[in-house]
Amino acid sequence: MIDVALLSVIRRWHFREGLPIREITRRTGLSRNTVRKYLASGVVEPRYPQRKTPSKLDDFELTLTSWLFRETRRHRKQRKTVRQLHSDLVQIGFTGSYDRVAAFARLWRQEQQEAKRTAARNTFVPLSFAPGEAFQFDWSEDYAVINGVNTKLQVAHFRLSHSRAFFLRAYLLQTHEMLFDAHHHAFMAFGGIPERGIYDN
């Protein structure tokens, strides 16, 4: 008789993880012939039908889903917690537990994140620029040792969108004067002023 749990482990090691039969025999203590027999057998793990019992949340799923979606669009500090959403559901007649609502919210968030990851993987917008059409600008912070003191710097970044040529200039502060000075020096270095700027806020 084949031990179904052991069969599952052996198949996972061999087919998914790519372990050779010799390594599986070393780990399990079974003979190579037994491991080969397990791998060749037509026995599969038993599958039990999922029991679908009505949940107290079934009548409120649509409402809770719309509330969760609404909360994701709010500022982080203004969002309601799942406990607050549970209280709101109780006020409209829900008699189920908080744990059921929390499990539903957790699953909903996981599905939303997976959908975003999938969409982000498959979506891109190719950008194309003519020479002199645009530049991109942004600030960053960096540190440098000046006169023996570790000093925080504000670094202005310019990049020409067509050629990808770049220009950097560091300042102690991020003020309007520094912004204008950085633009002046960048345009002098580039030998002209592009038609438009793309600023990262």
Coordinates of C-alpha atoms in Angstrom, one line a residue:
M1 CA 0.0 0.0 0.0
I2 CA 1.3 3.4 -0.9
D3 CA 1.5 6.1 1.7
V4 CA -0.2 9.1 0.0
A5 CA 1.5 11.7 2.2
L6 CA 4.9 10.3 1.4
L7 CA 4.0 10.0 -2.3
S8 CA 3.2 13.7 -2.3
V9 CA 6.5 14.6 -0.8
I10 CA 8.5 12.3 -3.2
R11 CA 6.7 13.7 -6.2
R12 CA 7.3 17.3 -5.1
W13 CA 11.0 16.7 -4.5
H14 CA 11.4 15.0 -7.9
F15 CA 9.1 16.9 -10.2
R16 CA 9.1 20.4 -8.7
E17 CA 12.4 20.7 -7.0
G18 CA 14.3 18.5 -9.4
L19 CA 15.9 16.2 -6.9
P20 CA 17.5 13.0 -8.3
I21 CA 16.2 9.6 -7.1
R22 CA 19.5 9.0 -5.3
E23 CA 19.0 12.1 -3.1
I24 CA 15.3 11.1 -2.4
T25 CA 16.4 7.6 -1.3
R26 CA 19.0 9.2 1.0
R27 CA 16.4 11.5 2.6
T28 CA 13.6 8.9 2.9
G29 CA 15.6 5.7 3.6
L30 CA 13.6 3.9 0.8
S31 CA 15.2 1.8 -1.9
R32 CA 15.6 3.3 -5.4
N33 CA 13.1 0.8 -6.8
T34 CA 10.5 1.8 -4.2
V35 CA 11.1 5.5 -5.1
R36 CA 10.8 4.7 -8.8
K37 CA 7.6 2.7 -8.1
Y38 CA 6.1 5.7 -6.2
L39 CA 7.0 8.1 -9.1
A40 CA 5.5 5.8 -11.7
S41 CA 2.3 5.0 -9.8
G42 CA -1.0 6.4 -11.0
V43 CA -2.1 7.1 -7.4
V44 CA -2.8 10.7 -6.8
E45 CA -3.6 12.5 -3.5
P46 CA -7.2 12.2 -2.6
R47 CA -9.2 15.4 -3.2
Y48 CA -12.1 16.1 -0.9
P49 CA -15.0 18.2 -2.1
Q50 CA -15.0 21.6 -0.5
R51 CA -18.0 22.0 1.7
K52 CA -19.9 25.2 0.9
T53 CA -21.9 26.2 3.9
P54 CA -23.8 29.4 3.9
S55 CA -21.9 32.2 5.7
K56 CA -23.5 35.0 7.6
L57 CA -21.4 37.3 5.5
D58 CA -22.9 36.1 2.2
D59 CA -25.7 38.8 2.2
F60 CA -23.2 41.5 3.1
E61 CA -20.3 40.6 0.8
L62 CA -21.3 43.2 -1.9
T63 CA -21.6 45.9 0.8
L64 CA -18.3 45.0 2.4
T65 CA -16.5 44.9 -0.9
S66 CA -17.7 48.3 -1.9
W67 CA -16.6 49.7 1.5
L68 CA -13.2 48.1 1.2
F69 CA -12.8 49.6 -2.3
R70 CA -13.9 53.0 -0.9
E71 CA -11.4 52.8 1.9
T72 CA -8.5 52.1 -0.4
R73 CA -9.2 55.4 -2.2
R74 CA -9.0 57.4 1.0
H75 CA -5.9 58.9 2.6
R76 CA -4.2 56.3 4.8
K77 CA -5.0 58.2 8.0
Q78 CA -8.6 58.6 7.1
R79 CA -9.3 54.9 6.4
K80 CA -11.5 52.9 8.6
T81 CA -10.1 49.8 10.2
V82 CA -11.6 46.4 9.6
R83 CA -12.9 46.5 13.2
Q84 CA -14.8 49.7 12.4
L85 CA -16.1 48.2 9.2
H86 CA -17.4 45.2 11.2
S87 CA -19.2 47.6 13.6
D88 CA -20.8 49.3 10.6
L89 CA -21.9 45.9 9.3
V90 CA -23.4 45.1 12.7
Q91 CA -25.4 48.3 12.6
I92 CA -27.1 47.3 9.4
G93 CA -27.9 43.8 10.6
F94 CA -24.8 41.6 10.3
T95 CA -24.6 39.0 13.1
G96 CA -21.4 37.3 12.2
S97 CA -18.0 37.5 13.9
Y98 CA -15.2 40.0 13.5
D99 CA -12.8 37.2 12.5
R100 CA -15.0 36.4 9.4
V101 CA -15.0 40.0 8.3
A102 CA -11.2 40.2 8.9
A103 CA -10.6 37.0 6.9
F104 CA -12.7 38.4 4.0
A105 CA -10.9 41.7 4.0
R106 CA -7.5 40.0 4.1
L107 CA -8.4 37.8 1.1
W108 CA -9.9 40.8 -0.8
R109 CA -6.6 42.8 -0.2
Q110 CA -4.5 39.9 -1.4
E111 CA -6.6 39.6 -4.6
Q112 CA -6.3 43.4 -5.2
Q113 CA -2.5 43.3 -4.7
E114 CA -2.2 40.3 -7.1
A115 CA -4.3 42.1 -9.7
K116 CA -2.1 45.2 -9.4
R117 CA 1.1 43.1 -9.7
T118 CA -0.3 41.3 -12.8
A119 CA -1.4 44.5 -14.4
A120 CA 1.9 46.2 -13.6
R121 CA 3.9 43.4 -15.2
N122 CA 2.0 43.5 -18.4
T123 CA 1.5 47.2 -18.9
F124 CA 4.0 49.7 -20.1
V125 CA 3.9 52.9 -22.1
P126 CA 6.9 53.3 -24.4
L127 CA 8.1 56.9 -24.4
S128 CA 9.7 58.5 -27.4
F129 CA 11.1 62.0 -27.6
A130 CA 12.5 64.1 -30.3
P131 CA 15.9 65.8 -29.7
G132 CA 15.4 69.0 -27.7
E133 CA 11.8 68.2 -26.9
A134 CA 11.9 67.6 -23.2
F135 CA 14.1 67.2 -20.1
Q136 CA 13.3 65.5 -16.8
F137 CA 14.0 67.1 -13.4
D138 CA 14.0 65.8 -9.8
W139 CA 15.7 66.4 -6.5
S140 CA 17.4 63.8 -4.4
E141 CA 19.3 63.8 -1.1
D142 CA 22.9 62.6 -0.6
Y143 CA 25.7 63.0 1.9
A144 CA 29.3 64.1 1.4
V145 CA 32.1 64.8 3.8
I146 CA 32.9 68.5 3.6
N147 CA 35.7 69.8 5.8
G148 CA 35.5 66.6 7.8
V149 CA 31.8 66.9 8.5
N150 CA 29.2 64.6 7.1
T151 CA 26.9 67.0 5.3
K152 CA 23.4 66.4 3.8
L153 CA 23.2 67.7 0.2
Q154 CA 20.2 68.4 -2.1
V155 CA 21.1 67.1 -5.6
A156 CA 19.4 68.5 -8.7
H157 CA 19.0 65.9 -11.4
F158 CA 18.5 66.8 -15.1
R159 CA 18.2 64.3 -17.9
L160 CA 17.5 65.0 -21.6
S161 CA 14.6 62.7 -22.6
H162 CA 15.9 61.9 -26.1
S163 CA 19.6 61.3 -25.6
R164 CA 19.4 60.4 -21.9
A165 CA 22.4 62.8 -21.2
F166 CA 22.3 63.9 -17.6
F167 CA 23.5 66.8 -15.4
L168 CA 23.8 66.8 -11.6
R169 CA 24.4 69.8 -9.3
A170 CA 24.5 69.6 -5.5
Y171 CA 23.4 72.3 -3.0
L172 CA 23.2 72.6 0.8
L173 CA 19.5 73.7 0.6
Q174 CA 16.6 73.2 -1.8
T175 CA 15.3 76.7 -2.4
H176 CA 13.9 78.6 -5.4
E177 CA 17.3 80.3 -5.9
M178 CA 19.0 76.9 -6.0
L179 CA 16.3 75.5 -8.4
F180 CA 16.9 78.4 -10.8
D181 CA 20.7 78.2 -10.5
A182 CA 20.5 74.5 -11.3
H183 CA 18.4 75.1 -14.4
H184 CA 20.8 77.8 -15.5
H185 CA 23.9 75.6 -15.2
A186 CA 22.2 72.6 -16.7
F187 CA 21.0 74.5 -19.8
M188 CA 24.5 76.0 -20.2
A189 CA 26.0 72.5 -20.1
F190 CA 23.4 71.1 -22.5
G191 CA 23.9 74.0 -24.9
G192 CA 20.3 75.1 -25.1
I193 CA 16.9 74.9 -23.5
P194 CA 14.5 72.0 -24.3
E195 CA 10.9 72.8 -25.3
R196 CA 9.4 71.5 -22.1
G197 CA 10.3 70.1 -18.7
I198 CA 8.9 67.1 -16.9
Y199 CA 9.1 67.5 -13.1
D200 CA 8.7 64.8 -10.6
N201 CA 6.9 66.0 -7.5

